CSV table of C-alpha atoms in Angstrom, one decimal:
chain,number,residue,atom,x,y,z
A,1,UNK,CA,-59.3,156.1,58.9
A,2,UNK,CA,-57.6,155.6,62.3
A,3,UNK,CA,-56.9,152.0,61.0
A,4,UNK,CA,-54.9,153.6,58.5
A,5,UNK,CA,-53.1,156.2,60.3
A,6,UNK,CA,-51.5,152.7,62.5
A,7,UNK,CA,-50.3,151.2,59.1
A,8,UNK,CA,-48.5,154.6,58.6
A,9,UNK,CA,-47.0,154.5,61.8
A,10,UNK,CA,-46.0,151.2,61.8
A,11,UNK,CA,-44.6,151.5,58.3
A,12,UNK,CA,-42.7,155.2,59.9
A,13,UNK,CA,-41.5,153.3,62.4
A,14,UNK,CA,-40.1,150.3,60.9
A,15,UNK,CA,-38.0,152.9,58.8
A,16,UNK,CA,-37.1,154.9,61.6
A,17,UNK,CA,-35.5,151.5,63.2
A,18,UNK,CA,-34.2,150.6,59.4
A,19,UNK,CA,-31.9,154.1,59.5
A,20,UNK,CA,-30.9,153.5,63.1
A,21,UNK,CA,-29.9,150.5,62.3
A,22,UNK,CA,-28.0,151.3,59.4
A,23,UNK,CA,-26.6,154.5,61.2
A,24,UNK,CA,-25.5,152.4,64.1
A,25,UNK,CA,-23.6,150.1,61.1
A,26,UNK,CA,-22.1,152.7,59.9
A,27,UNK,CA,-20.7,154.0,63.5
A,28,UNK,CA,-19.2,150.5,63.9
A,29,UNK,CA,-18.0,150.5,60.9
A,30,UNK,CA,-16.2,153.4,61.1
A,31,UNK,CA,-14.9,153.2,65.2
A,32,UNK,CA,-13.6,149.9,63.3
A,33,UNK,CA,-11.7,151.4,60.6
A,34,UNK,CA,-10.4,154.6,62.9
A,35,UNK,CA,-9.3,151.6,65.4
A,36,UNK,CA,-7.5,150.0,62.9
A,37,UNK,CA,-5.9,153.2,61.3
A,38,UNK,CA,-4.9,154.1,64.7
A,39,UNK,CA,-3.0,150.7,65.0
A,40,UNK,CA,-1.8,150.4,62.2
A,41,UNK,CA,-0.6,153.9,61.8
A,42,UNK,CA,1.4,153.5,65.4
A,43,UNK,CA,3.1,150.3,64.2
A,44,UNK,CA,4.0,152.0,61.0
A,45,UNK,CA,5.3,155.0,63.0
A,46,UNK,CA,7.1,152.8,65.1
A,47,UNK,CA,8.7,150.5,62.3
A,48,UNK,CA,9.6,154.1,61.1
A,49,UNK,CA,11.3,155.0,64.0
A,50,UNK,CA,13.1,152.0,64.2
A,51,UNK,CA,14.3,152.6,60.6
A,52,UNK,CA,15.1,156.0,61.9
A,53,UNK,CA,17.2,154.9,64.6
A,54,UNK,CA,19.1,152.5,63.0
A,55,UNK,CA,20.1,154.7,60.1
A,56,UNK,CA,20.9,157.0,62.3
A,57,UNK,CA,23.3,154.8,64.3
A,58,UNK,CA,24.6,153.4,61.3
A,59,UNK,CA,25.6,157.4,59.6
A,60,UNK,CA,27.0,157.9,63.6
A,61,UNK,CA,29.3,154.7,63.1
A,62,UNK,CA,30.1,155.9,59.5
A,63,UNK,CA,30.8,159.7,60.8
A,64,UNK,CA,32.9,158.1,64.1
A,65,UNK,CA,35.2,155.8,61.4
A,66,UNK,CA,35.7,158.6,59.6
A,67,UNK,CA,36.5,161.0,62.2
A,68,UNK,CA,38.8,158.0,63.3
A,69,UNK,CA,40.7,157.7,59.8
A,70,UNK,CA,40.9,161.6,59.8
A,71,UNK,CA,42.7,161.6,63.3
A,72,UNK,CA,45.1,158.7,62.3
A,73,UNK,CA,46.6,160.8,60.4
A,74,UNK,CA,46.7,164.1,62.1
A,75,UNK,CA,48.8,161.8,64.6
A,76,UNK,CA,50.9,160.2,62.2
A,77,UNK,CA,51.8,163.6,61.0
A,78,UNK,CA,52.2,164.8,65.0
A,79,UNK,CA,54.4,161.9,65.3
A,80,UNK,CA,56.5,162.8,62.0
A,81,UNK,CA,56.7,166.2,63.2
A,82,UNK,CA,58.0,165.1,66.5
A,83,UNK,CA,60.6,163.2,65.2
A,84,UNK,CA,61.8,165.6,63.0
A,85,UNK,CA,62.1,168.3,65.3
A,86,UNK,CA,63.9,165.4,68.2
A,87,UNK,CA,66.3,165.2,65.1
A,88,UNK,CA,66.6,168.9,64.0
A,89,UNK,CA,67.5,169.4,68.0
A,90,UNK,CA,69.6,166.6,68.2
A,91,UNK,CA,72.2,167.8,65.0
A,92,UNK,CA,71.8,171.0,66.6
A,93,UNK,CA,73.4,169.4,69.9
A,94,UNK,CA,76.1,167.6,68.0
A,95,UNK,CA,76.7,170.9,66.1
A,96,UNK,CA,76.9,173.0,69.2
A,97,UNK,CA,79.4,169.9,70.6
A,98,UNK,CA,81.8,170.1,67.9
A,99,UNK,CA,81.9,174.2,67.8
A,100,UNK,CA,82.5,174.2,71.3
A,101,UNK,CA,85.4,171.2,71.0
A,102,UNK,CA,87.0,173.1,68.2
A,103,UNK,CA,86.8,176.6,70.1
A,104,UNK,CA,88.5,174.8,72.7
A,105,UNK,CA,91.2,173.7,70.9
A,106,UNK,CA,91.0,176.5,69.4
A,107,UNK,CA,91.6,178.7,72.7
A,108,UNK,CA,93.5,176.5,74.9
A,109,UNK,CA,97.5,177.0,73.4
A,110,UNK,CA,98.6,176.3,76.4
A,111,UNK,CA,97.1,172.8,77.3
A,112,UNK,CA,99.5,171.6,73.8
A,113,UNK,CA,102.4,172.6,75.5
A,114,UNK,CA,101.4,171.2,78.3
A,115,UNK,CA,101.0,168.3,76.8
A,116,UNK,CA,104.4,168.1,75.2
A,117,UNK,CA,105.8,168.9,79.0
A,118,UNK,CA,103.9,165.4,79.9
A,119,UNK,CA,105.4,163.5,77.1
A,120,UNK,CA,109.0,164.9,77.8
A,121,UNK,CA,108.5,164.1,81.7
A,122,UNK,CA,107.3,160.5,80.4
A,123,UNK,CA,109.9,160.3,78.2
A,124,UNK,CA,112.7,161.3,81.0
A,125,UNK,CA,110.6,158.5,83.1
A,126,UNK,CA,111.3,155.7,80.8
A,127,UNK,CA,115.0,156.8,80.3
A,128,UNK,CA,115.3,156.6,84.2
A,129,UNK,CA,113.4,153.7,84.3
A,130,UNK,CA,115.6,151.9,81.9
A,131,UNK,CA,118.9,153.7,83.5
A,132,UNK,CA,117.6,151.8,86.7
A,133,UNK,CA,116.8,148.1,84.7
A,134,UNK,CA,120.2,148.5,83.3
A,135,UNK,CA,122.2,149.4,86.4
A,136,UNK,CA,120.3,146.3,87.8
A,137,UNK,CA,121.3,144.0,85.3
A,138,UNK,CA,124.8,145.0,85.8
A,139,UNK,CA,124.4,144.9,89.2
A,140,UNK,CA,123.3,141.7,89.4
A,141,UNK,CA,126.0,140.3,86.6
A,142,UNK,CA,128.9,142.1,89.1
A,143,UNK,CA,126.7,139.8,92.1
A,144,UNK,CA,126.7,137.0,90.5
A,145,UNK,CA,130.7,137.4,89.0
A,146,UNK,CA,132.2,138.0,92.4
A,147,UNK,CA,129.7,135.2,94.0
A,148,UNK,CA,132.1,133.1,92.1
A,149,UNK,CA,135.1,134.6,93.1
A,150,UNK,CA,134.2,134.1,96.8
A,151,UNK,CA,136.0,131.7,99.3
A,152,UNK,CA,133.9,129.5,101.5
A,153,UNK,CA,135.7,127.7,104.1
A,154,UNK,CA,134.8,125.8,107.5
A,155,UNK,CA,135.5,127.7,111.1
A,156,UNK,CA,136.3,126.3,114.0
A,157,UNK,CA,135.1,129.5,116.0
A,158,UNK,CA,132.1,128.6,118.2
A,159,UNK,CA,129.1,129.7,116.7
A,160,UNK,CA,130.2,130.0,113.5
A,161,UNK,CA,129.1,128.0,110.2
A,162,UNK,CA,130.8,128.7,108.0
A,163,UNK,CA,133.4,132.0,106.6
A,164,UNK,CA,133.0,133.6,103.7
A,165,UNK,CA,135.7,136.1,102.1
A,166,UNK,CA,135.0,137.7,98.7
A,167,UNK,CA,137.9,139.5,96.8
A,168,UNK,CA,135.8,141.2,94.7
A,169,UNK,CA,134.2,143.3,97.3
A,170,UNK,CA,134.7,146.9,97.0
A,171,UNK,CA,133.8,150.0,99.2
A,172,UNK,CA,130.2,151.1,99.2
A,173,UNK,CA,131.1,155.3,98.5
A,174,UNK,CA,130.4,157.5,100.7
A,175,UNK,CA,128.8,161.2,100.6
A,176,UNK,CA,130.7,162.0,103.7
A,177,UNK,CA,133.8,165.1,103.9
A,178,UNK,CA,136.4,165.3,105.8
A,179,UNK,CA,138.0,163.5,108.4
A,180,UNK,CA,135.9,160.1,109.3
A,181,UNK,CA,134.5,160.2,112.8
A,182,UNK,CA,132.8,156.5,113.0
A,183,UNK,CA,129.6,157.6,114.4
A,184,UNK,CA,126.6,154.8,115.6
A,185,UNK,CA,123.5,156.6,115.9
A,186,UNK,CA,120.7,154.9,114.1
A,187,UNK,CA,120.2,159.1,111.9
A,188,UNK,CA,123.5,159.4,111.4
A,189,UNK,CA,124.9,159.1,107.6
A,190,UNK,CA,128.0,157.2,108.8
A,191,UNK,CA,125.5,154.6,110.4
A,192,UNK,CA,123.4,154.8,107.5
A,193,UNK,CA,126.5,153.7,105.4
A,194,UNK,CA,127.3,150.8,107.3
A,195,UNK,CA,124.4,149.2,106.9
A,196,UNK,CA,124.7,149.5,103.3
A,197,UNK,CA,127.8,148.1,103.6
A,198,UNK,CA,126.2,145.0,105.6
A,199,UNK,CA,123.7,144.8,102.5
A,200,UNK,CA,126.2,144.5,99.5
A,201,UNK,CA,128.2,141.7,101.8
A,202,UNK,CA,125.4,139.6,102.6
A,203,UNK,CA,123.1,140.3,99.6
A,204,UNK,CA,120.0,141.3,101.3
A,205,UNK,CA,118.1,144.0,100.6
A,206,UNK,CA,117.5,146.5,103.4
A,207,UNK,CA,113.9,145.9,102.8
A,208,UNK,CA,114.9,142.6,103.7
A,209,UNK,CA,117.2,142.8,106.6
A,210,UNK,CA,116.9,143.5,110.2
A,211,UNK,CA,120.4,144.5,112.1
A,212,UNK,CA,120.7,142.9,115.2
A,213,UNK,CA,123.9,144.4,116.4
A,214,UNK,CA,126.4,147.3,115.2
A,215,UNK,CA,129.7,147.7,116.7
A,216,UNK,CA,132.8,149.3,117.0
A,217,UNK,CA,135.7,147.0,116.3
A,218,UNK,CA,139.0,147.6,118.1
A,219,UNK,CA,138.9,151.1,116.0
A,220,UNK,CA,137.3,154.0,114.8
A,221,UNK,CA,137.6,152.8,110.7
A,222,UNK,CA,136.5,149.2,111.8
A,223,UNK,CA,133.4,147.8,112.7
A,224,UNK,CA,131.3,144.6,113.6
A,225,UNK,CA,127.6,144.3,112.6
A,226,UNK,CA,125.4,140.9,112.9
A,227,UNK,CA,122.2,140.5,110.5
A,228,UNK,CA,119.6,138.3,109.5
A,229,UNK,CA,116.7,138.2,106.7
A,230,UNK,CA,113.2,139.0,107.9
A,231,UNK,CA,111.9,135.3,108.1
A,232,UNK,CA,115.3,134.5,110.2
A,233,UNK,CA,116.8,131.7,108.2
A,234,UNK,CA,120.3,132.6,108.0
A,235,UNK,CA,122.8,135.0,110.6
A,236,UNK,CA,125.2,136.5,109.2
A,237,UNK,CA,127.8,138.5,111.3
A,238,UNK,CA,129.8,141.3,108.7
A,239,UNK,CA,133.5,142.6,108.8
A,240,UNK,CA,133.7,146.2,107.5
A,241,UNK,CA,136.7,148.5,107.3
A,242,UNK,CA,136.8,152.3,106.5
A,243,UNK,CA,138.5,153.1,103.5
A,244,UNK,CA,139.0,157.0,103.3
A,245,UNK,CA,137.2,158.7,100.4
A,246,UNK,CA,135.8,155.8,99.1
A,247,UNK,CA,133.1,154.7,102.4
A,248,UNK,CA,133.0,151.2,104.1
A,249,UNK,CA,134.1,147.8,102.9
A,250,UNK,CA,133.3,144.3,103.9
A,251,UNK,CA,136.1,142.4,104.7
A,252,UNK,CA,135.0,138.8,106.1
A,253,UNK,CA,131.3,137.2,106.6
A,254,UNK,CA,130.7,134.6,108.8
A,255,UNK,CA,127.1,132.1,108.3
A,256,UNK,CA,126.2,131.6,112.2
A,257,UNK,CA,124.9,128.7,113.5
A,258,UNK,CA,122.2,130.3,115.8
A,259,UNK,CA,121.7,134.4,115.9
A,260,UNK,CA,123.8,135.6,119.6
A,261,UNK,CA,122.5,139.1,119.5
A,262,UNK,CA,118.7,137.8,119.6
């Protein structure tokens, strides 16, 4: 009998270590497959995520060109709007412009007719203007006649050049009245007129001319004067007479050989 019973046991035993054993297999087996689910799964979730990510950056990039392409043309049509109102403004200017030109001309009468005063004024200008050329002209014709009317001739007074006696020469005119008092102060009209006088005879203007000496000469209706241009080239010593009503004349011009009132 108790032979038996230790065959039992031994037989209970061996299929007590027979489950173990196969319930220990089956614990591997399964910590093996939960391992690799768990692995698995995370690289699945993560390949997910990636997916994820990236179509998720790619709808951002889509949405941003969009947005993009809608704000071109909010700001071409900003720009479009700004240009038409910088136009709108600017024919409002040039509108404003010409109303207030024409209101102007419409208001200011006055500034015509001034206007034709300016003309007229240029007008009686030119006319003086061409009075003067013409006057000039004849001047200058009468000059050059009684230049050829004149009479050179040699001196033998000391000093003197040469004598010069035009018959041509006429008096000067005079604005004076009355009876001729021969006056030689420098303010003086009478003075004044002499030295006219010594301008016709000698031909130089009194721009031109520096007096050197103005004298009486043996009378109150004669006088003496000597003269020279402003670069002193040339002396020239003048004869004048009074003639009533009409002012001074030259009578006789010397050339002198060196200036004796320097």
């Amino acid at each position: 009998m108790p032979k038996y019973n230790s065959r039992l046991d031994k037989r209970a035993k061996k299929k007590s270590n027979v489950i173990l054993n196969s319930l220990i297999g089956v614990v591997l087996l399964l910590i093996v497959v939960v391992g690799a689910t768990i692995f698995l799964g995370n690289d699945t979730e993560q390949a997910a995520g990636d997916n994820t990510a990236s179509t998720s950056a790619a709808g951002s990039s889509a949405a941003e060109e969009e947005e993009e392409e809608m704000e071109e043309p909010a700001s071409t049509d900003e720009d479009t709007e700004e240009n038409e109102e910088a136009s709108e403004d600017e024919n409002s200017a040039e509108e404003e412009s010409d109303t207030e030109a024409q209101d102007a001309d419409e208001e200011t009468p006055v500034a015509d007719g001034e206007d034709l005063v300016s003309e007229d004024e240029s007008k009686e200008k030119k006319e003086e203007k061409d009075k003067q050329e013409d006057k000039k002209k004849k001047d200058e014709k009468e000059t050059s006649s009684d230049n050829d009317k004149k009479i050179v001739k040699n001196s033998d007074e000391p000093n003197v050049k040469k004598e010069i006696v035009n018959p041509s020469w006429k008096p000067i005119g005079t604005e004076q009245t009355g009876e001729h008092v021969a006056e030689y102060e420098e303010s003086s009209a009478d003075w004044q007129e002499k030295v006219q006088a010594l301008s016709y005879a000698t031909g130089l203007s009194e721009d031109n001319m520096t007096v050197w000496w103005l004298e009486r000469n043996g009378g109150p209706d004669k006088a003496v004067g000597t003269v020279a241009p402003k670069d002193q080239s040339t002396t020239y010593r003048v004869y004048l007479q009074w003639v009533d009503g009409k002012g001074w004349k030259p009578v006789k011009m010397q050339e002198l050989i060196e200036n004796d009132k320097d």
